[in-house]
Coordinates of C-alpha atoms and ligand atoms in Angstrom, one line a residue:
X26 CA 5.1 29.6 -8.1
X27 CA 2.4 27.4 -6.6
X28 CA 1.0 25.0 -9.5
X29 CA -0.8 22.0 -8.6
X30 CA 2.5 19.5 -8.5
X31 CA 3.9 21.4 -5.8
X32 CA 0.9 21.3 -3.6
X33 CA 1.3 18.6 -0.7
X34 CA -1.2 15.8 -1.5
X35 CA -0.3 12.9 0.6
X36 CA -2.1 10.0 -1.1
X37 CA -1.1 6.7 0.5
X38 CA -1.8 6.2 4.0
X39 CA -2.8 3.4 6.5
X40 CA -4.1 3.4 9.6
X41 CA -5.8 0.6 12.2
X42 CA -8.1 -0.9 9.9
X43 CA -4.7 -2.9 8.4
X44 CA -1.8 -2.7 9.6
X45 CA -1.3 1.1 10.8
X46 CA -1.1 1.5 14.5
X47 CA -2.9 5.1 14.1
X48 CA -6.9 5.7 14.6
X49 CA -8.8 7.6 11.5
X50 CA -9.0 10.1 13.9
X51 CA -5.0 10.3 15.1
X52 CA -4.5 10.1 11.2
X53 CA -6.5 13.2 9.8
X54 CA -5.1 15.3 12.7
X55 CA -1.5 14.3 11.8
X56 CA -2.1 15.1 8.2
X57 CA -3.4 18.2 8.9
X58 CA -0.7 19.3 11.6
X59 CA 2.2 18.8 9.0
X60 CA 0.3 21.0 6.5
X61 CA -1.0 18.4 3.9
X62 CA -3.6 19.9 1.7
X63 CA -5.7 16.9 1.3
X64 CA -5.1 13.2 2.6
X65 CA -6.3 10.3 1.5
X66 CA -6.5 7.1 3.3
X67 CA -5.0 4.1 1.6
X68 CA -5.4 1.1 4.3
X69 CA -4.7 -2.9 3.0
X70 CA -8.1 -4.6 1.0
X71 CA -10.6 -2.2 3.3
X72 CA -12.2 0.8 3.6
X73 CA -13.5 0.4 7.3
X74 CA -12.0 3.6 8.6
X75 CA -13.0 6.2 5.6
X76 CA -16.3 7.2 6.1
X77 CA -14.8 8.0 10.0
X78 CA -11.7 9.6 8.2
X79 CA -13.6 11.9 6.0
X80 CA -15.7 12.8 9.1
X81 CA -12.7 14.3 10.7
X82 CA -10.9 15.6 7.5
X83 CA -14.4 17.6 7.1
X84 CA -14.2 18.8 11.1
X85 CA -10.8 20.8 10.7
X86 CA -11.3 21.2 7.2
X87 CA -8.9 19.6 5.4
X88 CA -9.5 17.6 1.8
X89 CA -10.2 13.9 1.8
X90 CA -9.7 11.5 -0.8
X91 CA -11.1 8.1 -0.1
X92 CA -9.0 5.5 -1.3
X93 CA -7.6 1.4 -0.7
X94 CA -4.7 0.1 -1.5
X95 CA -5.4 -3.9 -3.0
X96 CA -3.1 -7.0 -2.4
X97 CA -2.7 -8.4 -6.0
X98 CA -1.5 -11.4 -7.1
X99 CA 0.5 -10.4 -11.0
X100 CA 1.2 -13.2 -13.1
X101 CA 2.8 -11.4 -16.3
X102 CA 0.7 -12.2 -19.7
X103 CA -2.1 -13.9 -17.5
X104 CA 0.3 -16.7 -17.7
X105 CA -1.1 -19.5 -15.3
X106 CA 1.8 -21.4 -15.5
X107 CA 4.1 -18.9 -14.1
X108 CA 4.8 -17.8 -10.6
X109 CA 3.4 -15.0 -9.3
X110 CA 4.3 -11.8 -7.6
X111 CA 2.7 -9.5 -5.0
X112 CA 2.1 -6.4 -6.3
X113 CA -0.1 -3.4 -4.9
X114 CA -2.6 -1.6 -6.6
X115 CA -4.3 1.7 -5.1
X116 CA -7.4 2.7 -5.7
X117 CA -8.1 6.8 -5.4
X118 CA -11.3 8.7 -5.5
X119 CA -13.5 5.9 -4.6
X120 CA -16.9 5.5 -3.7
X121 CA -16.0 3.5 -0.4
X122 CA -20.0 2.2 -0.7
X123 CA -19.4 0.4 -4.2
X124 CA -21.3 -3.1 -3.3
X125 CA -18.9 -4.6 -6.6
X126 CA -15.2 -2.9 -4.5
X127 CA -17.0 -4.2 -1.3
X128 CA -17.3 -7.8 -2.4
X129 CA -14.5 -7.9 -4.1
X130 CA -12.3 -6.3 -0.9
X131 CA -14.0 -8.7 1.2
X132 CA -13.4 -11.9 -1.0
X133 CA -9.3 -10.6 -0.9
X134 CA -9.3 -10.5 2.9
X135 CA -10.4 -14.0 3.3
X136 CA -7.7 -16.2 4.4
X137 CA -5.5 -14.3 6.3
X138 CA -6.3 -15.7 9.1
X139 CA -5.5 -19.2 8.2
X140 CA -2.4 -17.8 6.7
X141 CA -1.3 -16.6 10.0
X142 CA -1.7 -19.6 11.1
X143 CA 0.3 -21.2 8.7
X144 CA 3.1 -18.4 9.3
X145 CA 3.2 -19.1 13.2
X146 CA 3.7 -23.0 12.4
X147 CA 6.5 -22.1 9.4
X148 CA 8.0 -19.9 11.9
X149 CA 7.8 -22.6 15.1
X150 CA 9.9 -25.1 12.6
X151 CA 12.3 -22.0 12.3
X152 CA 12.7 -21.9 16.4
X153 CA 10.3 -19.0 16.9
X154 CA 7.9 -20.6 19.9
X155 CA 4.5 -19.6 18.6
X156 CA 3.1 -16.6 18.4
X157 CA 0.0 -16.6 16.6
X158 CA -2.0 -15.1 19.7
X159 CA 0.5 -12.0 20.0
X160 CA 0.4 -10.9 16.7
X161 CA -3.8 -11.7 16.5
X162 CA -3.8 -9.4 19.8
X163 CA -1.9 -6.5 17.6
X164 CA -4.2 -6.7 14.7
X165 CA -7.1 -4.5 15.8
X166 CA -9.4 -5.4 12.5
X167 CA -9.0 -9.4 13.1
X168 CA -9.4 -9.6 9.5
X169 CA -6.7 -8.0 8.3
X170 CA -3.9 -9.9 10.3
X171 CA -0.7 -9.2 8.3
X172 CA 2.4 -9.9 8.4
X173 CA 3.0 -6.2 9.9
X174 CA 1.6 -7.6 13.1
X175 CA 4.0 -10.8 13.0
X176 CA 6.7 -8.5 12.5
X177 CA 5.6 -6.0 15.6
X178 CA 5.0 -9.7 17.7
X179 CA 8.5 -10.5 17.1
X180 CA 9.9 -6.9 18.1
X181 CA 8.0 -6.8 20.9
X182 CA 8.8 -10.7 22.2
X183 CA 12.8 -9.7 21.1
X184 CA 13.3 -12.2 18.9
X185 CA 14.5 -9.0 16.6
X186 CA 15.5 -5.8 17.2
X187 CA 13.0 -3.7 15.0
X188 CA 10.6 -4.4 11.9
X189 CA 13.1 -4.2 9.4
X190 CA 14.8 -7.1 10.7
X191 CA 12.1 -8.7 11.3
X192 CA 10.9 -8.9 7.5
X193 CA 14.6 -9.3 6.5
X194 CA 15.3 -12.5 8.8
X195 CA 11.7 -14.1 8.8
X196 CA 8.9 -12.7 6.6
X197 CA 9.7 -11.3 3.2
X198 CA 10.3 -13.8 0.3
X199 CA 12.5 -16.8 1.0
X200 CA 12.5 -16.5 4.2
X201 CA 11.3 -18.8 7.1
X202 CA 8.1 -17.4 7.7
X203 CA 6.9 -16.2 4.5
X204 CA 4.1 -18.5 3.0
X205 CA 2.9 -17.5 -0.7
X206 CA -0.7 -16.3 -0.9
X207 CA -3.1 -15.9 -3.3
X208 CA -4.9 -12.4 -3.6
X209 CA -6.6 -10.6 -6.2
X210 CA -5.9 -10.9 -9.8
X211 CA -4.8 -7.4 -11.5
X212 CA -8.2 -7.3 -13.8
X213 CA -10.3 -7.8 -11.0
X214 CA -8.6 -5.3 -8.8
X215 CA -9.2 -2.7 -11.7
X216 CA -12.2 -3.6 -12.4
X217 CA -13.3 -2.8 -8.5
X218 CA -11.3 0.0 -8.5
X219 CA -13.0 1.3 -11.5
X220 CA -16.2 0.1 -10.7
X221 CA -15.7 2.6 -7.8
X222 CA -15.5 5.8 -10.2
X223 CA -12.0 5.5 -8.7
X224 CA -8.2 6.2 -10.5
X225 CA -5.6 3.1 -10.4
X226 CA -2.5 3.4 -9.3
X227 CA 0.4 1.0 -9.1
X228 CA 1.9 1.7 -5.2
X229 CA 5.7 2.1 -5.0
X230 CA 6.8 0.2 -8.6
X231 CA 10.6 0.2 -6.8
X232 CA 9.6 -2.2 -4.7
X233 CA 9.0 -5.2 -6.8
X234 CA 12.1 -6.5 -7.7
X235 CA 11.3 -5.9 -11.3
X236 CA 14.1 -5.7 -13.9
X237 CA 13.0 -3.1 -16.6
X238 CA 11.6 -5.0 -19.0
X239 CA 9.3 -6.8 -15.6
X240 CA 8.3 -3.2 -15.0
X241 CA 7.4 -2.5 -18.8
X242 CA 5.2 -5.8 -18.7
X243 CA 3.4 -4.9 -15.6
X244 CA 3.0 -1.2 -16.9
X245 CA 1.5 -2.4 -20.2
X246 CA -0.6 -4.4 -18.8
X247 CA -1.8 -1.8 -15.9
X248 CA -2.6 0.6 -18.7
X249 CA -4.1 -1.7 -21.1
X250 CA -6.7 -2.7 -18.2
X251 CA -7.5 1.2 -17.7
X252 CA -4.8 2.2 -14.9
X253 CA -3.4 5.8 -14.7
X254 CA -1.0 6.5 -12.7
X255 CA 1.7 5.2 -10.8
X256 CA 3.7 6.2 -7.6
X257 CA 6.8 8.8 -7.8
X258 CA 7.6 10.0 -4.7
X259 CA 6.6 7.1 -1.8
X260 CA 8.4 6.9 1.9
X261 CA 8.4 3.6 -0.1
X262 CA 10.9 4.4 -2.6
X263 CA 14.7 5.6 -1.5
X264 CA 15.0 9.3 -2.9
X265 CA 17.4 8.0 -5.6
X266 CA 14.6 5.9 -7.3
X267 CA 12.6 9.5 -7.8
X268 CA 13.9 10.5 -10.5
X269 CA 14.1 6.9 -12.9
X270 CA 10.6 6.2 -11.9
X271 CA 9.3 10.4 -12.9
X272 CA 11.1 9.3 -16.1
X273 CA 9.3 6.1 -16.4
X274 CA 6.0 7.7 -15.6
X275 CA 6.5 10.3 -18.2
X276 CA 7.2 8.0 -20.4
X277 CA 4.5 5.6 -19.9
X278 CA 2.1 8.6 -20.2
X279 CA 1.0 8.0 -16.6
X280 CA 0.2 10.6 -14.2
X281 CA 2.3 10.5 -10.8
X282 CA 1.5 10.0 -7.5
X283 CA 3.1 10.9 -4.0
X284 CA 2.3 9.5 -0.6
X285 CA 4.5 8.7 2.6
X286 CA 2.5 4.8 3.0
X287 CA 2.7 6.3 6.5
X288 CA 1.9 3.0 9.0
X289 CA 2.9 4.9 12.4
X290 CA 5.4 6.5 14.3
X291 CA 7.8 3.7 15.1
X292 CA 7.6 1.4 11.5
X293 CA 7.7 4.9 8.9
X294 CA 10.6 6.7 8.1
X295 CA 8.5 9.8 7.1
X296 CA 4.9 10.9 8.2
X297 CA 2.0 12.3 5.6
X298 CA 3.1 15.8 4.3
X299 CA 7.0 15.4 4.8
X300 CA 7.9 14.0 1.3
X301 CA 9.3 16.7 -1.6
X302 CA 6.9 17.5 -3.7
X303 CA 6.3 16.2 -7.0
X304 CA 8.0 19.5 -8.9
X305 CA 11.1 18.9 -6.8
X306 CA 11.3 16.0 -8.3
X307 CA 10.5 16.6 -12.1
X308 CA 8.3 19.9 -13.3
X309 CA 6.6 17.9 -16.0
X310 CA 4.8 15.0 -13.8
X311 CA 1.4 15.6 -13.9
X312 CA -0.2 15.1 -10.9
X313 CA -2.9 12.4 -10.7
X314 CA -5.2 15.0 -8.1
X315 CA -5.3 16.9 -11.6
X316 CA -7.8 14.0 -12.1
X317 CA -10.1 15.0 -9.1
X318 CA -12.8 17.0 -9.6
Ligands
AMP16 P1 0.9 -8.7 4.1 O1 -0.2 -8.0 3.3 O2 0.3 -9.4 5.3 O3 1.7 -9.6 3.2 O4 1.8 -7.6 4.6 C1 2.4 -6.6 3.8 C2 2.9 -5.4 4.6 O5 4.1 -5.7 5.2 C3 3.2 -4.3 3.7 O6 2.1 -3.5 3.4 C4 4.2 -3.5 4.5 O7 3.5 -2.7 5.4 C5 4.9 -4.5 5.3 N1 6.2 -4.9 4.8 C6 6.5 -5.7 3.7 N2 7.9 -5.7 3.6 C7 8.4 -4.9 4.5 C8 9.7 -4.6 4.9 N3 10.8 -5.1 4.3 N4 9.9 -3.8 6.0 C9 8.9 -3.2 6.6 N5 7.6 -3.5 6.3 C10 7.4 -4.4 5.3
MN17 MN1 1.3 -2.2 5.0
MN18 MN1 2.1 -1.5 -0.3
MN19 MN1 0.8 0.9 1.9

């Protein structure tokens, strides 16, 4: 039977306006050849590339869901005192002209440059001779220089053998490279995203390091501020975190969401369209494209 949680809604998806290597263009077509039935495009604090997106989803026909996926800055309870954590929040169904998610998209994006600085000196002290200008020269929307780029510079230079490695010896958390950064808070990213007519949705809860009763805060608190959904099935998660996260969602009373957070063909394991659907996963999730009219 085809009900709507089978259908192949690929929700979270980056391309060149962050840190995807793929055009809008290169994007839409790739959706479409691998069967999606709609696509939306998820890139890092912009929305540069949708309107040129939706022009090509429109040209072959396939459905278009504008959407961003926001760099947050959680501390649990609005505690000031306590550390923070990256966490990522998309935003689906926007209005990508929204002056209030414009602002506030631009006001997250500022700094990265001066934190890629900042990495390339922290990772100069760790042997690496600089390499600020190699990443900067991967990053084809300046201002959204990430550590995606750093990771590519290093590949490329051989420092490491791929991006995994890359993030694992120098740039995720406690590492060399990695320099703590100060993005959005989660009420103001809702309030943009909602601003925008559009549906919150946490992006890849496995990936936080959250024990369970970390996840239960930051679900609270999502759905007390107006969020909906959360992410199920994500080339994000490992397939054996499907299931306790369906369960969570179910229990939470959120609806689920499924997208590859496809960033190109050499850094994804899985393109848009590959995943199993949401029904192979659990028959009861509800999908959060029920919420798309
Ligand atoms: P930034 O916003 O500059 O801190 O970069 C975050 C991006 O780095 C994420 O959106 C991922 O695309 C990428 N990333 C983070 N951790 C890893 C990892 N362990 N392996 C591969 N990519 C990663
Ligand atoms: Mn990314
Ligand atoms: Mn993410
Ligand atoms: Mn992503």
């Amino acid at each position: 039977m085809r009900t709507a949680n089978t259908l192949n809604f690929d929700l979270h998806n980056h391309t060149n306006a962050s840190d995807g290597t793929l055009s809008a263009q290169a994007l839409v077509a790739l959706a479409y050849k691998n069967g999606c039935d709609a696509l939306a495009l998820t890139d890092h604090d912009t929305v540069m590339n949708v309107a040129s997106a939706q022009v090509a989803a429109s040209d072959c026909g396939l459905k278009f869901i504008a959407g961003v996926e926001i760099s947050v800055s959680w501390v649990a309870h609005g505690d000031i005192d306590s550390a923070s954590k990256t966490i990522h929040v998309v935003g689906l169904n926007i209005d990508p002209t929204n002056k209030m998610l414009l602002d506030g998209l631009a006001s997250v994006r500022g700094g990265r440059i001066a934190r890629g600085r900042e990495m390339s000196r922290l990772l100069v002290e760790a042997g690496v001779p600089d390499i600020f200008e190699e990443a900067f020269l991967l990053a084809e929307n300046k201002d959204m220089l990430s550590r995606t780029h750093f990771a590519r510079a290093l590949v490329a230079r051989g420092v490491v053998k791929d991006i995994s490695a890359a993030f694992k010896r120098y740039l995720s958390e406690g590492n060399p490279g990695y320099i703590a950064h100060q993005w959005s808070s989660l009420p103001d990213a809702m309030r943009w995203i909602m601003a925008a007519g559009g549906v919150a949705v946490i992006a890849h809860p496995g990936r936080y390091r959250l024990d369970s009763v970390g996840l239960k805060t930051l679900f609270s608190e999502f759905k007390a501020l107006g969020g909906q959904s959360i992410e199920v099935v994500t080339g994000s998660h490992s397939p054996d975190e499907y299931a306790p996260f369906a369960s969570r969602c179910k229990e939470f009373g959120f609806y689920a969401s499924r997208g590859a957070d496809f960033h190109g063909y050499a850094d994804t394991p899985v393109e848009p369209g590959q995943l199993p659907s949401l029904a192979d996963v659990d028959s009861d999730l509800k999908p959060v494209w029920s919420l798309f009219h």
